[in-house]
Every structure is written in structure tokens, then in C-alpha cells.
C-alpha positions as a printed NumPy array, in Angstrom:
array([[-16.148,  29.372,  47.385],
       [-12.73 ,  28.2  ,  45.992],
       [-13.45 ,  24.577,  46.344],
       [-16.184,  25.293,  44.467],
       [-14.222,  27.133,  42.26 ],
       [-12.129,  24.151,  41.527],
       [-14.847,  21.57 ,  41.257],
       [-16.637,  24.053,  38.149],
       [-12.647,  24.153,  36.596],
       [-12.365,  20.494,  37.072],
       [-15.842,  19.463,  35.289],
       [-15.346,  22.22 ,  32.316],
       [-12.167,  20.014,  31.645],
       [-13.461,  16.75 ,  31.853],
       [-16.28 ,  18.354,  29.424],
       [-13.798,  19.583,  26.762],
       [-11.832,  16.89 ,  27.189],
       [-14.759,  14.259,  26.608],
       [-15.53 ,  16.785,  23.594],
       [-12.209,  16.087,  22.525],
       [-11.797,  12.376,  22.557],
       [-15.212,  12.295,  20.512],
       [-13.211,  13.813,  17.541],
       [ -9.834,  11.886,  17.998],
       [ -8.853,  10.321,  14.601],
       [ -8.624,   6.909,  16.043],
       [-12.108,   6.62 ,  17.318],
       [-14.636,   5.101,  15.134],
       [-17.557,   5.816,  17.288],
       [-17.6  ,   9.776,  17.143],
       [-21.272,  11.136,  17.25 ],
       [-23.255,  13.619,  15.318],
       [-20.713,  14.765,  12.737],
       [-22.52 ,  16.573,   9.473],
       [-21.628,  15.435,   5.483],
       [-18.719,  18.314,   5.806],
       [-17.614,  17.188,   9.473],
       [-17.909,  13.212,   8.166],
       [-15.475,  13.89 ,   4.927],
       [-12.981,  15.719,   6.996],
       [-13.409,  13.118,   9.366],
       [-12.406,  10.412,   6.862],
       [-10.105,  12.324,   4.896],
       [ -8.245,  12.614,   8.001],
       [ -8.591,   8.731,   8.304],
       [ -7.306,   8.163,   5.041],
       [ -4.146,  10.717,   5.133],
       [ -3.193,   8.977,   8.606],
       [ -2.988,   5.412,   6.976],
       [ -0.951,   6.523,   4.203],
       [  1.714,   8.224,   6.929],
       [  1.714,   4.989,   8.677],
       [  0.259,   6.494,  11.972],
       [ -3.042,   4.396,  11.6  ],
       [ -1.82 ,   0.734,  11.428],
       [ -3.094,  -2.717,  11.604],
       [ -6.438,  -2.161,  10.367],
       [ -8.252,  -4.71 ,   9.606],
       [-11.77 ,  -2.893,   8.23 ],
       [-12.179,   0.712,   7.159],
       [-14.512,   2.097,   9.852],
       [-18.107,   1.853,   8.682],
       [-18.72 ,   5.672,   8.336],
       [-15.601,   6.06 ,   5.793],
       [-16.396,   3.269,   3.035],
       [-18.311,   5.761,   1.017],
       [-14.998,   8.26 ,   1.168],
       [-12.447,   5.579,   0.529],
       [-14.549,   4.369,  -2.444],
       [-14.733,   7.964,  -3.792],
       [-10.951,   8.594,  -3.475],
       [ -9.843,   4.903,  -4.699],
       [-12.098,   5.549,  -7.788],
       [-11.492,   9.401,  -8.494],
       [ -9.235,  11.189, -10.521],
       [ -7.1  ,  12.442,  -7.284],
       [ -6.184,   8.885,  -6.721],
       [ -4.928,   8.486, -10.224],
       [ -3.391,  12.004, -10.049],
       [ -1.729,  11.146,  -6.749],
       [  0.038,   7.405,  -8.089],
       [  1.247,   9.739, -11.058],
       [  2.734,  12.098,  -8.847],
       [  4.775,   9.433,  -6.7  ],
       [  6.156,   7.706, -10.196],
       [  6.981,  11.234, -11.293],
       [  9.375,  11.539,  -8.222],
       [ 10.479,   8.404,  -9.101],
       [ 11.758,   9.366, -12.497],
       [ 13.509,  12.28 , -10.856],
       [ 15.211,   9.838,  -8.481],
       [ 16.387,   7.766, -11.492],
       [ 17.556,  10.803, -13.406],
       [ 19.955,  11.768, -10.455],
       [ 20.586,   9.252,  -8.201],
       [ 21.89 ,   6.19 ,  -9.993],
       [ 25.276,   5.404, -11.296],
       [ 24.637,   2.647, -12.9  ],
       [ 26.982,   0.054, -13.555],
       [ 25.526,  -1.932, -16.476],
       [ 26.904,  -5.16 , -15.023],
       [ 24.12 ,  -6.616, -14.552],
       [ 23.373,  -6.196, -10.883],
       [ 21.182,  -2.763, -10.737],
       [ 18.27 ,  -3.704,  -9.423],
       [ 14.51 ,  -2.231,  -9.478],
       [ 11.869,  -4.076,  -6.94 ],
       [  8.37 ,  -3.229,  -7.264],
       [  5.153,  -5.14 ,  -5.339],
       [  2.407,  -6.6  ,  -7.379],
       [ -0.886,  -5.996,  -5.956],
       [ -1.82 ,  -2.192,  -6.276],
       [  1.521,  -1.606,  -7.26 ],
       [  1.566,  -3.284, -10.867],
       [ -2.133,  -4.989, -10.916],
       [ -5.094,  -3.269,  -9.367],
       [ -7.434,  -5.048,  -7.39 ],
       [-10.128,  -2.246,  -6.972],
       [-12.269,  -4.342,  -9.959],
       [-12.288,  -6.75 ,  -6.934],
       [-12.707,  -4.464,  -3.658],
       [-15.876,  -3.029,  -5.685],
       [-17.607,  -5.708,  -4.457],
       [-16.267,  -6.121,  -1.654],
       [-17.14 ,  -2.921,   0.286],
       [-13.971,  -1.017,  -0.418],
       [-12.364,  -2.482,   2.659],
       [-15.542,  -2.291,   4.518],
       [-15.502,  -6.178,   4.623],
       [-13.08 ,  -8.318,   6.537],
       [-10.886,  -9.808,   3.374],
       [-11.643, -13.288,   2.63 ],
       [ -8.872, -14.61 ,   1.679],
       [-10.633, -18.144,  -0.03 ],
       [-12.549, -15.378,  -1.581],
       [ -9.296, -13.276,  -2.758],
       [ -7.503, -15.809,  -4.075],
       [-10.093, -17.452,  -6.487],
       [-10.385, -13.756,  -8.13 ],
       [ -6.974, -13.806,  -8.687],
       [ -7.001, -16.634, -10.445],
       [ -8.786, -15.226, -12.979],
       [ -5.73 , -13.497, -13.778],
       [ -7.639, -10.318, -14.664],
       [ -6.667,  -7.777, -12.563],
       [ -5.755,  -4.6  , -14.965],
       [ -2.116,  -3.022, -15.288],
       [ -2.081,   0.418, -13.496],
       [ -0.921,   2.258, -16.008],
       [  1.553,   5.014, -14.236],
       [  3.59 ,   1.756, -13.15 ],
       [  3.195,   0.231, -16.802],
       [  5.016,   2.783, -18.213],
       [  7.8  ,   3.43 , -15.576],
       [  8.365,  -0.884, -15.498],
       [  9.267,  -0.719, -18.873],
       [ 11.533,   2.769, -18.386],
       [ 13.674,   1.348, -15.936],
       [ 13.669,  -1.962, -17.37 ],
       [ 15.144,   0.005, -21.211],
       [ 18.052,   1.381, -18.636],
       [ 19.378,  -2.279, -18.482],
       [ 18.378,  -2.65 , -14.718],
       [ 16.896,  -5.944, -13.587],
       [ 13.588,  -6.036, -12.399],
       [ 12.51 ,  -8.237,  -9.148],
       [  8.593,  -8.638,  -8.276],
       [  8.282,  -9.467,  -4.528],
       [  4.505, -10.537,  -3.278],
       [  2.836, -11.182,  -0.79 ],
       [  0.779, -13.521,  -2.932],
       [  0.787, -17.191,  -2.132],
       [  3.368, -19.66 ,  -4.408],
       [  0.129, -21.516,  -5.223],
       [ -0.7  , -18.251,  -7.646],
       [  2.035, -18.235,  -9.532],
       [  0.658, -19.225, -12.998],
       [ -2.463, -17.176, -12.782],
       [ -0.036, -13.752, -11.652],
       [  2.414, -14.912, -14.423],
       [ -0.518, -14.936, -16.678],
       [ -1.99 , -11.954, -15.648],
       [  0.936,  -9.822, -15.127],
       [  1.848, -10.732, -19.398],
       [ -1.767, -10.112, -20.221],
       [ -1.796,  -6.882, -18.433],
       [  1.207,  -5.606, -20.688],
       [  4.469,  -6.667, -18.403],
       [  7.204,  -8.868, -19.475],
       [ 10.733,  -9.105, -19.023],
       [ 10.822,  -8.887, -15.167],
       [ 13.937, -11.009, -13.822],
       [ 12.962, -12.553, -11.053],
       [  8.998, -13.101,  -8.89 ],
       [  9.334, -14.184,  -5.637],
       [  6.26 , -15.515,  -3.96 ],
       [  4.96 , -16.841,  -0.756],
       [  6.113, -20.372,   0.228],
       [  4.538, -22.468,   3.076],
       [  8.191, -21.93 ,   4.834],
       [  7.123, -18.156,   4.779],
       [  3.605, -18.406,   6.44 ],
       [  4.742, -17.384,   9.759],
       [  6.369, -14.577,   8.701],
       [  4.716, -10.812,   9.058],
       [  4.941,  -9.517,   5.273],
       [  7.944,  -6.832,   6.016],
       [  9.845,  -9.995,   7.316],
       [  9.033, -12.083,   4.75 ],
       [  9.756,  -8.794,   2.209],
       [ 13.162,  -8.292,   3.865],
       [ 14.704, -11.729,   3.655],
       [ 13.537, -11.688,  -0.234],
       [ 15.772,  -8.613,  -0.691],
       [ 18.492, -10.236,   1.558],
       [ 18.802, -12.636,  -1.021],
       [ 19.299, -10.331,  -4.049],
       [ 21.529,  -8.807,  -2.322],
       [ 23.993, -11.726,  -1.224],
       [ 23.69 , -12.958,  -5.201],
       [ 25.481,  -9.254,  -5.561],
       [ 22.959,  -6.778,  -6.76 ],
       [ 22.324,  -3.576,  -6.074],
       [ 18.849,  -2.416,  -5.309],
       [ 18.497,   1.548,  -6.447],
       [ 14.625,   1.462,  -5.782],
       [ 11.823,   0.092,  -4.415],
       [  7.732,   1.138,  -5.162],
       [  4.835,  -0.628,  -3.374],
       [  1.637,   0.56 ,  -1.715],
       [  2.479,  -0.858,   1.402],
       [  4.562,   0.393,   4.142],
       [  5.928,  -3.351,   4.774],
       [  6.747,  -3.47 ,   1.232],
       [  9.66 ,  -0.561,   1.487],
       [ 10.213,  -1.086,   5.274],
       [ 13.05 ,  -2.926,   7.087],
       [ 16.803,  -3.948,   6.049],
       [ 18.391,  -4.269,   3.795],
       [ 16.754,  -1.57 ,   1.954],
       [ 16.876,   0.263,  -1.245],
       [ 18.543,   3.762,  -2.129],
       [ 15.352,   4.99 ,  -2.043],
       [ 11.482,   3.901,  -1.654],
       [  8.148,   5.149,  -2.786],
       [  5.058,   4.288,  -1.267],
       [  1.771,   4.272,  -3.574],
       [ -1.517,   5.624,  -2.335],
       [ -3.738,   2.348,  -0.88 ],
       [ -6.348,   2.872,   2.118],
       [ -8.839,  -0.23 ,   1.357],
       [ -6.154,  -2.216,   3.484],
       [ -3.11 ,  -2.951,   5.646],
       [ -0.42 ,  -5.213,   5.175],
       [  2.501,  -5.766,   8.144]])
């Protein structure tokens, strides 16, 4: 009677357990979950990438693209990227001493940072697709990715305080006259200094390559109050900033 006992315990667990697993946030393959189940479901998703628990991503699972497209497009998104540059102007208001000596520093990222490339990831599945980067690259040469317009107006905020402005991309070296030319027709101007990907920097992950770009500002002297990207290996890793601000992005993952 009690082994049997402990054989009905022991299957109820492996039950509730396999129950579980079929909801865990990391697999892609859960079952029969309902509209309301699904957008929890991906909401959940979504919220995890931003907090940097869900990394490395190379797709948005299959089930979420709808979600991510919704949030990327809506109103929340736009309210959310306003909210994180609002915190930034607090930051400013307090934080810095500035010396005016020319060596306060602002860094900001380009892509989803200052330029949006949603015009592009519309069709492109809304991370759904494996990026191509052939494919990525020619749109950017365009050089019509718009301004995001909460950044717009804080790049030329800090840049009235006297501090110099640094751009640091991922971006390849290659695009530097299409993002020069679409950065000034998207409204910015006046940035000191864009540092782009060089064929020495290839076999770098991005938060190395980010890191040694900062490294260098800050041998030449400069002090670096702040930092905004929408990627965690944008505001990651030494030397760092006084403080960063991550931007809301869930089509992709940079390390």
C-alpha cells in the first residue's frame, strides 16, 4: 500500500512538473495556449529580453511576431522610449558637474537609438526572420531610416549644455556616408565624434568592440556622464558611463 502510495506521489509530480515546463518562458514549443494565454505568453517574452534574462536570440519565436509587431508599432512603445529619456533628463539635471572644458561626454547608439529601423523590420517579419545582413545593409544605404523623435530632442539638449556628443555603432565602416547622410537628413548635426566598425573589429562581440571605443575617449581625457542605446552590449562592460539607459528593442539581440 505505501509503495503504492509513493509511486501515485511520484507520477502526480512528474505530471505537474511536465505541466510546468510546458509554460516555462524559455520554451517556444508550449501547446494549446488561448489569444489571452498567447499575449501573456509573449508579453512575458518580451519583458524578459528587455531585463536581459532572454539572450542571444537569434529569431522571435514564431507564436510572438504578431505581439512584438503590435508593441514595436503601438503607442506603449513610444510612451515607454519617452519615459526612459525622461529619466534621462532627471539624471542630467542632478548628476553632472560639468566642467565646460571640453571633455563631458554624451554616447548614444545609432540604430533604434537615434534612427529607427522598424520601416525596415516591417518587412521583414518583426524579427521573425533570421537578419540578412546583405539585405540590412543595402536598406541602410538608402539613408532613410527616420529620427526617433524622443532622442531628437534630448541629442540636441545635451548637446546646448556644451557636452560632446560620441555615436558608437555597430554599423560597418563601409556605411559611413549613407549614416552620415542619414543621420543630417533625419535632423542631427553637431555630434563630435562616429565611430564605426572596422575590419580590425570583426572578431569582436559588439560589447567588446563598444568597450574599447569608450576606452579610447576616455584615454584622450573625457568624461563620459551618460550613455543611451537599445542594447544591453551597448551600456555593458568597462569603462562605463555615470549612468546608462537602455531603450525598449525586442525585434533583436546584439552581444
Amino acid at each position: 500500500m505505501a509503495r503504492n502510495l509513493v509511486f501515485i506521489l511520484a507520477l502526480t509530480s512528474l505530471c505537474i512538473g511536465l505541466a510546468a515546463a510546458d509554460w516555462n518562458i524559455l520554451n517556444k514549443k508550449s501547446k494549446n495556449r488561448d489569444a489571452s494565454s498567447l499575449k501573456i505568453y509573449c508579453e512575458s517574452w518580451r519583458i524578459n529580453v528587455e531585463l536581459n534574462n532572454i539572450k542571444d536570440f537569434e529569431v522571435v519565436p514564431q507564436e510572438c511576431v504578431d505581439h512584438i509587431k503590435h508593441y514595436m508599432t503601438s503607442a506603449q512603445y513610444t510612451a515607454d522610449s519617452e519615459r526612459a529619456m525622461e529619466e534621462v533628463r532627471l539624471h542630467v539635471s542632478s548628476c553632472c558637474a560639468l566642467q565646460g572644458d571640453g571633455k563631458d561626454a554624451w554616447i548614444f547608439d545609432v540604430d533604434d537609438t537615434l534612427l529607427s529601423t522598424i520601416p525596415y523590420y516591417k518587412k521583414h517579419g518583426f524579427g521573425g526572420e533570421k537578419l540578412n545582413a546583405t539585405s540590412f545593409e543595402a536598406w541602410m544605404k538608402q539613408s532613410k531610416a527616420p529620427a526617433l523623435d524622443h532622442a531628437l530632442k534630448f541629442f540636441h539638449e545635451i548637446k546646448a549644455k556644451g557636452v560632446k556628443i560620441f555615436l558608437i555603432s555597430s554599423r560597418s565602416e563601409t556605411l559611413r556616408s549613407a549614416t552620415v547622410e542619414n543621420l543630417i537628413n533625419a535632423g542631427y548635426h553637431g555630434w563630435s565624434g562616429l565611430t564605426l566598425r572596422g575590419l580590425e573589429d570583426d572578431f569582436m562581440k559588439v560589447q567588446q568592440y563598444k568597450s574599447e571605443a569608450r576606452r579610447a575617449l576616455t584615454k584622450e581625457g573625457y568624461r563620459i556622464w551618460g550613455i543611451i542605446g537599445d542594447q544591453w552590449s551597448s551600456v555593458e562592460g568597462l569603462p562605463g558611463a555615470r549612468r546608462t539607459f537602455k531603450l525598449p528593442n525586442s525585434m533583436y539581440y546584439l552581444s
